């Protein structure tokens, strides 16, 4: 079944596609058309056996299921060291805190779909970082990159807590691949600067 959402008792979208989580249910529009599901706006308050919504209506309810996402919390770290008070993190490529060398965070990125295609390249990158295969940019460079990424993010996604760590899988994978290539170039430059690095052979003047 197809059609405009507002023709199925759903509110008219106020954001661009993928700026917020889409519904992936194949049955939702069918059940709305059948009358088995009734769409309501946001909840305003709850009574003993009822709930009122932001359109001023009140409905009798048997149960309420909260599906509001997660709060980012790091109880094992002092908030002065690392926190995400607005649902956003200061992490380079959603992984590296610029001022905490040797610390890596994994999974603090939410794609519009399954997370494994995002987590796999992230894990491989972290493994290379731990092994010392690919050095990181400087803390100042990472901080600037985080600011640029935040600016791009805020142009695409809804300005809500829930969407603070939203990202696109394809864009993230490309960014990690670019960083891996850049890290290998840094490693080559660092090796060339080491005193024990092999020097180019002298060019003979003989003909």
PDB file of C-alpha atoms in Angstrom:
ATOM      1  CA  UNK A   1       0.000   0.000   0.000  1.00  0.00           C
ATOM      2  CA  UNK A   2       1.341   3.394  -0.902  1.00  0.00           C
ATOM      3  CA  UNK A   3       0.283   6.993  -0.446  1.00  0.00           C
ATOM      4  CA  UNK A   4       1.007  10.094   1.530  1.00  0.00           C
ATOM      5  CA  UNK A   5       1.360   9.455   5.274  1.00  0.00           C
ATOM      6  CA  UNK A   6      -1.118  12.201   6.127  1.00  0.00           C
ATOM      7  CA  UNK A   7      -3.695  10.255   4.118  1.00  0.00           C
ATOM      8  CA  UNK A   8      -3.277   7.359   6.568  1.00  0.00           C
ATOM      9  CA  UNK A   9      -3.913   9.379   9.752  1.00  0.00           C
ATOM     10  CA  UNK A  10      -0.179   9.979  10.174  1.00  0.00           C
ATOM     11  CA  UNK A  11       1.199  13.505  10.579  1.00  0.00           C
ATOM     12  CA  UNK A  12       2.678  15.255   7.582  1.00  0.00           C
ATOM     13  CA  UNK A  13       6.491  14.990   7.655  1.00  0.00           C
ATOM     14  CA  UNK A  14       8.228  18.156   8.801  1.00  0.00           C
ATOM     15  CA  UNK A  15      11.790  17.012   8.008  1.00  0.00           C
ATOM     16  CA  UNK A  16      13.654  15.807   4.975  1.00  0.00           C
ATOM     17  CA  UNK A  17      13.906  12.059   4.267  1.00  0.00           C
ATOM     18  CA  UNK A  18      16.317  10.255   6.623  1.00  0.00           C
ATOM     19  CA  UNK A  19      16.694  13.311   8.877  1.00  0.00           C
ATOM     20  CA  UNK A  20      14.907  11.152  11.465  1.00  0.00           C
ATOM     21  CA  UNK A  21      14.360   7.422  11.798  1.00  0.00           C
ATOM     22  CA  UNK A  22      12.030   6.029   9.124  1.00  0.00           C
ATOM     23  CA  UNK A  23       9.519   3.312   9.867  1.00  0.00           C
ATOM     24  CA  UNK A  24      10.568  -0.003   8.369  1.00  0.00           C
ATOM     25  CA  UNK A  25       7.255  -1.749   9.008  1.00  0.00           C
ATOM     26  CA  UNK A  26       5.598  -3.286   5.946  1.00  0.00           C
ATOM     27  CA  UNK A  27       2.364  -3.641   7.883  1.00  0.00           C
ATOM     28  CA  UNK A  28       1.889  -0.203   9.398  1.00  0.00           C
ATOM     29  CA  UNK A  29      -0.025   1.411   6.529  1.00  0.00           C
ATOM     30  CA  UNK A  30      -2.113  -1.724   6.063  1.00  0.00           C
ATOM     31  CA  UNK A  31      -3.124  -1.810   9.728  1.00  0.00           C
ATOM     32  CA  UNK A  32      -3.839   1.917   9.733  1.00  0.00           C
ATOM     33  CA  UNK A  33      -6.140   1.477   6.742  1.00  0.00           C
ATOM     34  CA  UNK A  34      -7.903  -1.425   8.497  1.00  0.00           C
ATOM     35  CA  UNK A  35      -8.398   0.607  11.631  1.00  0.00           C
ATOM     36  CA  UNK A  36      -6.425  -1.902  13.705  1.00  0.00           C
ATOM     37  CA  UNK A  37      -3.899   0.818  14.550  1.00  0.00           C
ATOM     38  CA  UNK A  38      -4.684   4.432  15.370  1.00  0.00           C
ATOM     39  CA  UNK A  39      -1.940   7.018  15.097  1.00  0.00           C
ATOM     40  CA  UNK A  40      -1.802   9.587  17.878  1.00  0.00           C
ATOM     41  CA  UNK A  41       0.511  12.550  18.513  1.00  0.00           C
ATOM     42  CA  UNK A  42       2.896  12.811  21.454  1.00  0.00           C
ATOM     43  CA  UNK A  43       1.874  11.877  24.990  1.00  0.00           C
ATOM     44  CA  UNK A  44       1.126  14.690  27.422  1.00  0.00           C
ATOM     45  CA  UNK A  45       0.286  12.916  30.672  1.00  0.00           C
ATOM     46  CA  UNK A  46      -0.801   9.577  32.128  1.00  0.00           C
ATOM     47  CA  UNK A  47      -3.593   8.785  34.521  1.00  0.00           C
ATOM     48  CA  UNK A  48      -4.340   5.602  36.422  1.00  0.00           C
ATOM     49  CA  UNK A  49      -5.827   3.914  33.345  1.00  0.00           C
ATOM     50  CA  UNK A  50      -5.664   6.575  30.660  1.00  0.00           C
ATOM     51  CA  UNK A  51      -3.324   8.750  28.665  1.00  0.00           C
ATOM     52  CA  UNK A  52      -3.776  12.234  27.237  1.00  0.00           C
ATOM     53  CA  UNK A  53      -2.060  13.350  24.048  1.00  0.00           C
ATOM     54  CA  UNK A  54      -0.881  16.666  22.725  1.00  0.00           C
ATOM     55  CA  UNK A  55      -4.007  17.068  20.562  1.00  0.00           C
ATOM     56  CA  UNK A  56      -6.118  17.281  23.735  1.00  0.00           C
ATOM     57  CA  UNK A  57      -7.659  13.813  23.502  1.00  0.00           C
ATOM     58  CA  UNK A  58      -7.656  11.194  26.257  1.00  0.00           C
ATOM     59  CA  UNK A  59      -7.694   7.447  25.699  1.00  0.00           C
ATOM     60  CA  UNK A  60      -8.183   4.474  27.995  1.00  0.00           C
ATOM     61  CA  UNK A  61      -5.008   2.390  28.043  1.00  0.00           C
ATOM     62  CA  UNK A  62      -3.991  -0.939  29.528  1.00  0.00           C
ATOM     63  CA  UNK A  63      -0.228  -0.586  29.131  1.00  0.00           C
ATOM     64  CA  UNK A  64       2.370   1.902  27.993  1.00  0.00           C
ATOM     65  CA  UNK A  65       5.516   0.803  26.153  1.00  0.00           C
ATOM     66  CA  UNK A  66       8.338   3.324  26.182  1.00  0.00           C
ATOM     67  CA  UNK A  67      10.469   3.201  23.037  1.00  0.00           C
ATOM     68  CA  UNK A  68      12.447   6.386  23.414  1.00  0.00           C
ATOM     69  CA  UNK A  69      15.952   5.181  22.634  1.00  0.00           C
ATOM     70  CA  UNK A  70      18.920   5.227  24.972  1.00  0.00           C
ATOM     71  CA  UNK A  71      20.733   7.716  27.160  1.00  0.00           C
ATOM     72  CA  UNK A  72      24.463   7.905  26.607  1.00  0.00           C
ATOM     73  CA  UNK A  73      26.085   7.274  29.952  1.00  0.00           C
ATOM     74  CA  UNK A  74      29.649   6.474  30.987  1.00  0.00           C
ATOM     75  CA  UNK A  75      29.473   5.821  34.741  1.00  0.00           C
ATOM     76  CA  UNK A  76      32.979   4.336  34.721  1.00  0.00           C
ATOM     77  CA  UNK A  77      34.463   7.681  33.656  1.00  0.00           C
ATOM     78  CA  UNK A  78      34.584  11.014  35.424  1.00  0.00           C
ATOM     79  CA  UNK A  79      32.334  13.431  33.470  1.00  0.00           C
ATOM     80  CA  UNK A  80      35.262  15.845  33.419  1.00  0.00           C
ATOM     81  CA  UNK A  81      37.170  13.236  31.419  1.00  0.00           C
ATOM     82  CA  UNK A  82      34.461  12.200  28.975  1.00  0.00           C
ATOM     83  CA  UNK A  83      30.691  12.626  28.726  1.00  0.00           C
ATOM     84  CA  UNK A  84      27.887  13.182  26.223  1.00  0.00           C
ATOM     85  CA  UNK A  85      25.502  15.567  27.979  1.00  0.00           C
ATOM     86  CA  UNK A  86      23.576  16.526  24.822  1.00  0.00           C
ATOM     87  CA  UNK A  87      23.621  13.116  23.193  1.00  0.00           C
ATOM     88  CA  UNK A  88      26.680  14.075  21.171  1.00  0.00           C
ATOM     89  CA  UNK A  89      30.275  13.036  21.641  1.00  0.00           C
ATOM     90  CA  UNK A  90      33.611  14.665  20.927  1.00  0.00           C
ATOM     91  CA  UNK A  91      35.129  11.668  19.171  1.00  0.00           C
ATOM     92  CA  UNK A  92      37.200  11.578  16.016  1.00  0.00           C
ATOM     93  CA  UNK A  93      35.317   9.351  13.575  1.00  0.00           C
ATOM     94  CA  UNK A  94      33.022   8.429  16.493  1.00  0.00           C
ATOM     95  CA  UNK A  95      35.921   6.508  18.014  1.00  0.00           C
ATOM     96  CA  UNK A  96      38.903   8.486  19.323  1.00  0.00           C
ATOM     97  CA  UNK A  97      38.848  11.208  22.004  1.00  0.00           C
ATOM     98  CA  UNK A  98      41.567  13.620  20.835  1.00  0.00           C
ATOM     99  CA  UNK A  99      42.904  14.351  24.322  1.00  0.00           C
ATOM    100  CA  UNK A 100      42.827  10.784  25.680  1.00  0.00           C
ATOM    101  CA  UNK A 101      45.591   8.834  23.918  1.00  0.00           C
ATOM    102  CA  UNK A 102      45.128   5.084  23.879  1.00  0.00           C
ATOM    103  CA  UNK A 103      41.368   5.255  24.554  1.00  0.00           C
ATOM    104  CA  UNK A 104      38.879   4.097  21.945  1.00  0.00           C
ATOM    105  CA  UNK A 105      35.084   4.007  21.975  1.00  0.00           C
ATOM    106  CA  UNK A 106      33.151   1.589  19.814  1.00  0.00           C
ATOM    107  CA  UNK A 107      29.477   1.503  18.889  1.00  0.00           C
ATOM    108  CA  UNK A 108      28.678   5.143  19.754  1.00  0.00           C
ATOM    109  CA  UNK A 109      27.270   5.714  16.295  1.00  0.00           C
ATOM    110  CA  UNK A 110      23.756   4.928  15.183  1.00  0.00           C
ATOM    111  CA  UNK A 111      23.042   4.099  11.543  1.00  0.00           C
ATOM    112  CA  UNK A 112      19.604   3.981   9.963  1.00  0.00           C
ATOM    113  CA  UNK A 113      19.713   0.192   9.831  1.00  0.00           C
ATOM    114  CA  UNK A 114      21.806  -2.628  11.249  1.00  0.00           C
ATOM    115  CA  UNK A 115      25.032  -1.570  12.943  1.00  0.00           C
ATOM    116  CA  UNK A 116      27.373  -4.411  11.941  1.00  0.00           C
ATOM    117  CA  UNK A 117      28.458  -2.909   8.586  1.00  0.00           C
ATOM    118  CA  UNK A 118      29.563   0.128  10.586  1.00  0.00           C
ATOM    119  CA  UNK A 119      31.134  -1.730  13.500  1.00  0.00           C
ATOM    120  CA  UNK A 120      33.300  -4.017  11.374  1.00  0.00           C
ATOM    121  CA  UNK A 121      35.499  -1.314   9.765  1.00  0.00           C
ATOM    122  CA  UNK A 122      35.570   0.543  13.075  1.00  0.00           C
ATOM    123  CA  UNK A 123      36.901  -2.560  14.856  1.00  0.00           C
ATOM    124  CA  UNK A 124      39.517  -3.156  12.154  1.00  0.00           C
ATOM    125  CA  UNK A 125      40.694   0.458  12.419  1.00  0.00           C
ATOM    126  CA  UNK A 126      40.921   0.235  16.219  1.00  0.00           C
ATOM    127  CA  UNK A 127      42.970  -2.962  15.900  1.00  0.00           C
ATOM    128  CA  UNK A 128      45.409  -1.190  13.555  1.00  0.00           C
ATOM    129  CA  UNK A 129      45.637   1.730  15.984  1.00  0.00           C
ATOM    130  CA  UNK A 130      46.403  -0.589  18.906  1.00  0.00           C
ATOM    131  CA  UNK A 131      49.052  -2.418  16.861  1.00  0.00           C
ATOM    132  CA  UNK A 132      50.606   0.905  15.899  1.00  0.00           C
ATOM    133  CA  UNK A 133      50.122   0.275  12.194  1.00  0.00           C
ATOM    134  CA  UNK A 134      48.432   3.620  11.534  1.00  0.00           C
ATOM    135  CA  UNK A 135      49.202   6.684  13.680  1.00  0.00           C
ATOM    136  CA  UNK A 136      46.449   9.216  14.311  1.00  0.00           C
ATOM    137  CA  UNK A 137      46.361  12.870  13.283  1.00  0.00           C
ATOM    138  CA  UNK A 138      47.393  15.399  15.918  1.00  0.00           C
ATOM    139  CA  UNK A 139      44.838  16.241  18.642  1.00  0.00           C
ATOM    140  CA  UNK A 140      44.325  19.671  17.071  1.00  0.00           C
ATOM    141  CA  UNK A 141      43.629  18.120  13.661  1.00  0.00           C
ATOM    142  CA  UNK A 142      41.169  15.646  15.157  1.00  0.00           C
ATOM    143  CA  UNK A 143      39.381  18.412  17.056  1.00  0.00           C
ATOM    144  CA  UNK A 144      38.967  20.432  13.863  1.00  0.00           C
ATOM    145  CA  UNK A 145      37.695  17.357  12.041  1.00  0.00           C
ATOM    146  CA  UNK A 146      35.133  16.720  14.794  1.00  0.00           C
ATOM    147  CA  UNK A 147      33.845  20.290  14.475  1.00  0.00           C
ATOM    148  CA  UNK A 148      33.479  19.941  10.692  1.00  0.00           C
ATOM    149  CA  UNK A 149      31.700  16.602  11.090  1.00  0.00           C
ATOM    150  CA  UNK A 150      29.311  18.130  13.647  1.00  0.00           C
ATOM    151  CA  UNK A 151      28.478  20.944  11.244  1.00  0.00           C
ATOM    152  CA  UNK A 152      27.696  18.475   8.448  1.00  0.00           C
ATOM    153  CA  UNK A 153      25.695  16.278  10.815  1.00  0.00           C
ATOM    154  CA  UNK A 154      23.502  19.145  11.998  1.00  0.00           C
ATOM    155  CA  UNK A 155      22.618  20.022   8.404  1.00  0.00           C
ATOM    156  CA  UNK A 156      21.330  16.508   7.742  1.00  0.00           C
ATOM    157  CA  UNK A 157      19.778  15.087  10.907  1.00  0.00           C
ATOM    158  CA  UNK A 158      17.070  16.219  13.267  1.00  0.00           C
ATOM    159  CA  UNK A 159      18.352  18.415  16.143  1.00  0.00           C
ATOM    160  CA  UNK A 160      17.271  15.989  18.852  1.00  0.00           C
ATOM    161  CA  UNK A 161      19.079  14.025  21.545  1.00  0.00           C
ATOM    162  CA  UNK A 162      18.186  10.761  19.842  1.00  0.00           C
ATOM    163  CA  UNK A 163      19.828  11.778  16.580  1.00  0.00           C
ATOM    164  CA  UNK A 164      23.010  13.106  18.166  1.00  0.00           C
ATOM    165  CA  UNK A 165      25.038  10.037  17.149  1.00  0.00           C
ATOM    166  CA  UNK A 166      23.181   9.273  13.911  1.00  0.00           C
ATOM    167  CA  UNK A 167      25.374   8.589  10.903  1.00  0.00           C
ATOM    168  CA  UNK A 168      25.207   7.023   7.468  1.00  0.00           C
ATOM    169  CA  UNK A 169      26.853   3.628   7.032  1.00  0.00           C
ATOM    170  CA  UNK A 170      28.282   4.329   3.565  1.00  0.00           C
ATOM    171  CA  UNK A 171      29.631   7.754   4.534  1.00  0.00           C
ATOM    172  CA  UNK A 172      31.190   6.363   7.709  1.00  0.00           C
ATOM    173  CA  UNK A 173      32.873   3.477   5.901  1.00  0.00           C
ATOM    174  CA  UNK A 174      34.324   5.889   3.334  1.00  0.00           C
ATOM    175  CA  UNK A 175      35.616   8.140   6.122  1.00  0.00           C
ATOM    176  CA  UNK A 176      37.343   5.210   7.875  1.00  0.00           C
ATOM    177  CA  UNK A 177      38.927   4.065   4.602  1.00  0.00           C
ATOM    178  CA  UNK A 178      40.242   7.593   3.994  1.00  0.00           C
ATOM    179  CA  UNK A 179      41.664   7.716   7.510  1.00  0.00           C
ATOM    180  CA  UNK A 180      43.363   4.325   7.064  1.00  0.00           C
ATOM    181  CA  UNK A 181      45.060   5.551   3.882  1.00  0.00           C
ATOM    182  CA  UNK A 182      46.107   8.777   5.588  1.00  0.00           C
ATOM    183  CA  UNK A 183      47.393   6.811   8.598  1.00  0.00           C
ATOM    184  CA  UNK A 184      49.549   4.619   6.396  1.00  0.00           C
ATOM    185  CA  UNK A 185      51.030   7.721   4.769  1.00  0.00           C
ATOM    186  CA  UNK A 186      51.801   9.132   8.235  1.00  0.00           C
ATOM    187  CA  UNK A 187      53.475   5.832   9.156  1.00  0.00           C
ATOM    188  CA  UNK A 188      55.660   5.965   6.027  1.00  0.00           C
ATOM    189  CA  UNK A 189      56.681   9.563   6.699  1.00  0.00           C
ATOM    190  CA  UNK A 190      57.498   8.733  10.323  1.00  0.00           C
ATOM    191  CA  UNK A 191      59.596   5.736   9.255  1.00  0.00           C
ATOM    192  CA  UNK A 192      61.509   7.864   6.750  1.00  0.00           C
ATOM    193  CA  UNK A 193      62.415  10.335   9.501  1.00  0.00           C
ATOM    194  CA  UNK A 194      63.851   7.695  11.860  1.00  0.00           C
ATOM    195  CA  UNK A 195      67.656   7.758  12.170  1.00  0.00           C
ATOM    196  CA  UNK A 196      67.852   4.012  11.537  1.00  0.00           C
ATOM    197  CA  UNK A 197      65.721   4.199   8.403  1.00  0.00           C
ATOM    198  CA  UNK A 198      67.557   2.947   5.285  1.00  0.00           C
ATOM    199  CA  UNK A 199      68.998   5.802   3.274  1.00  0.00           C
ATOM    200  CA  UNK A 200      68.845   6.000  -0.523  1.00  0.00           C
ATOM    201  CA  UNK A 201      71.918   4.649  -2.253  1.00  0.00           C
ATOM    202  CA  UNK A 202      74.494   7.278  -3.260  1.00  0.00           C
ATOM    203  CA  UNK A 203      74.504   8.198  -6.904  1.00  0.00           C
ATOM    204  CA  UNK A 204      77.893   7.558  -8.558  1.00  0.00           C
ATOM    205  CA  UNK A 205      79.510  10.270 -10.655  1.00  0.00           C
ATOM    206  CA  UNK A 206      81.101   7.608 -12.825  1.00  0.00           C
ATOM    207  CA  UNK A 207      79.798   7.220 -16.329  1.00  0.00           C
TER     208      UNK A 207
END
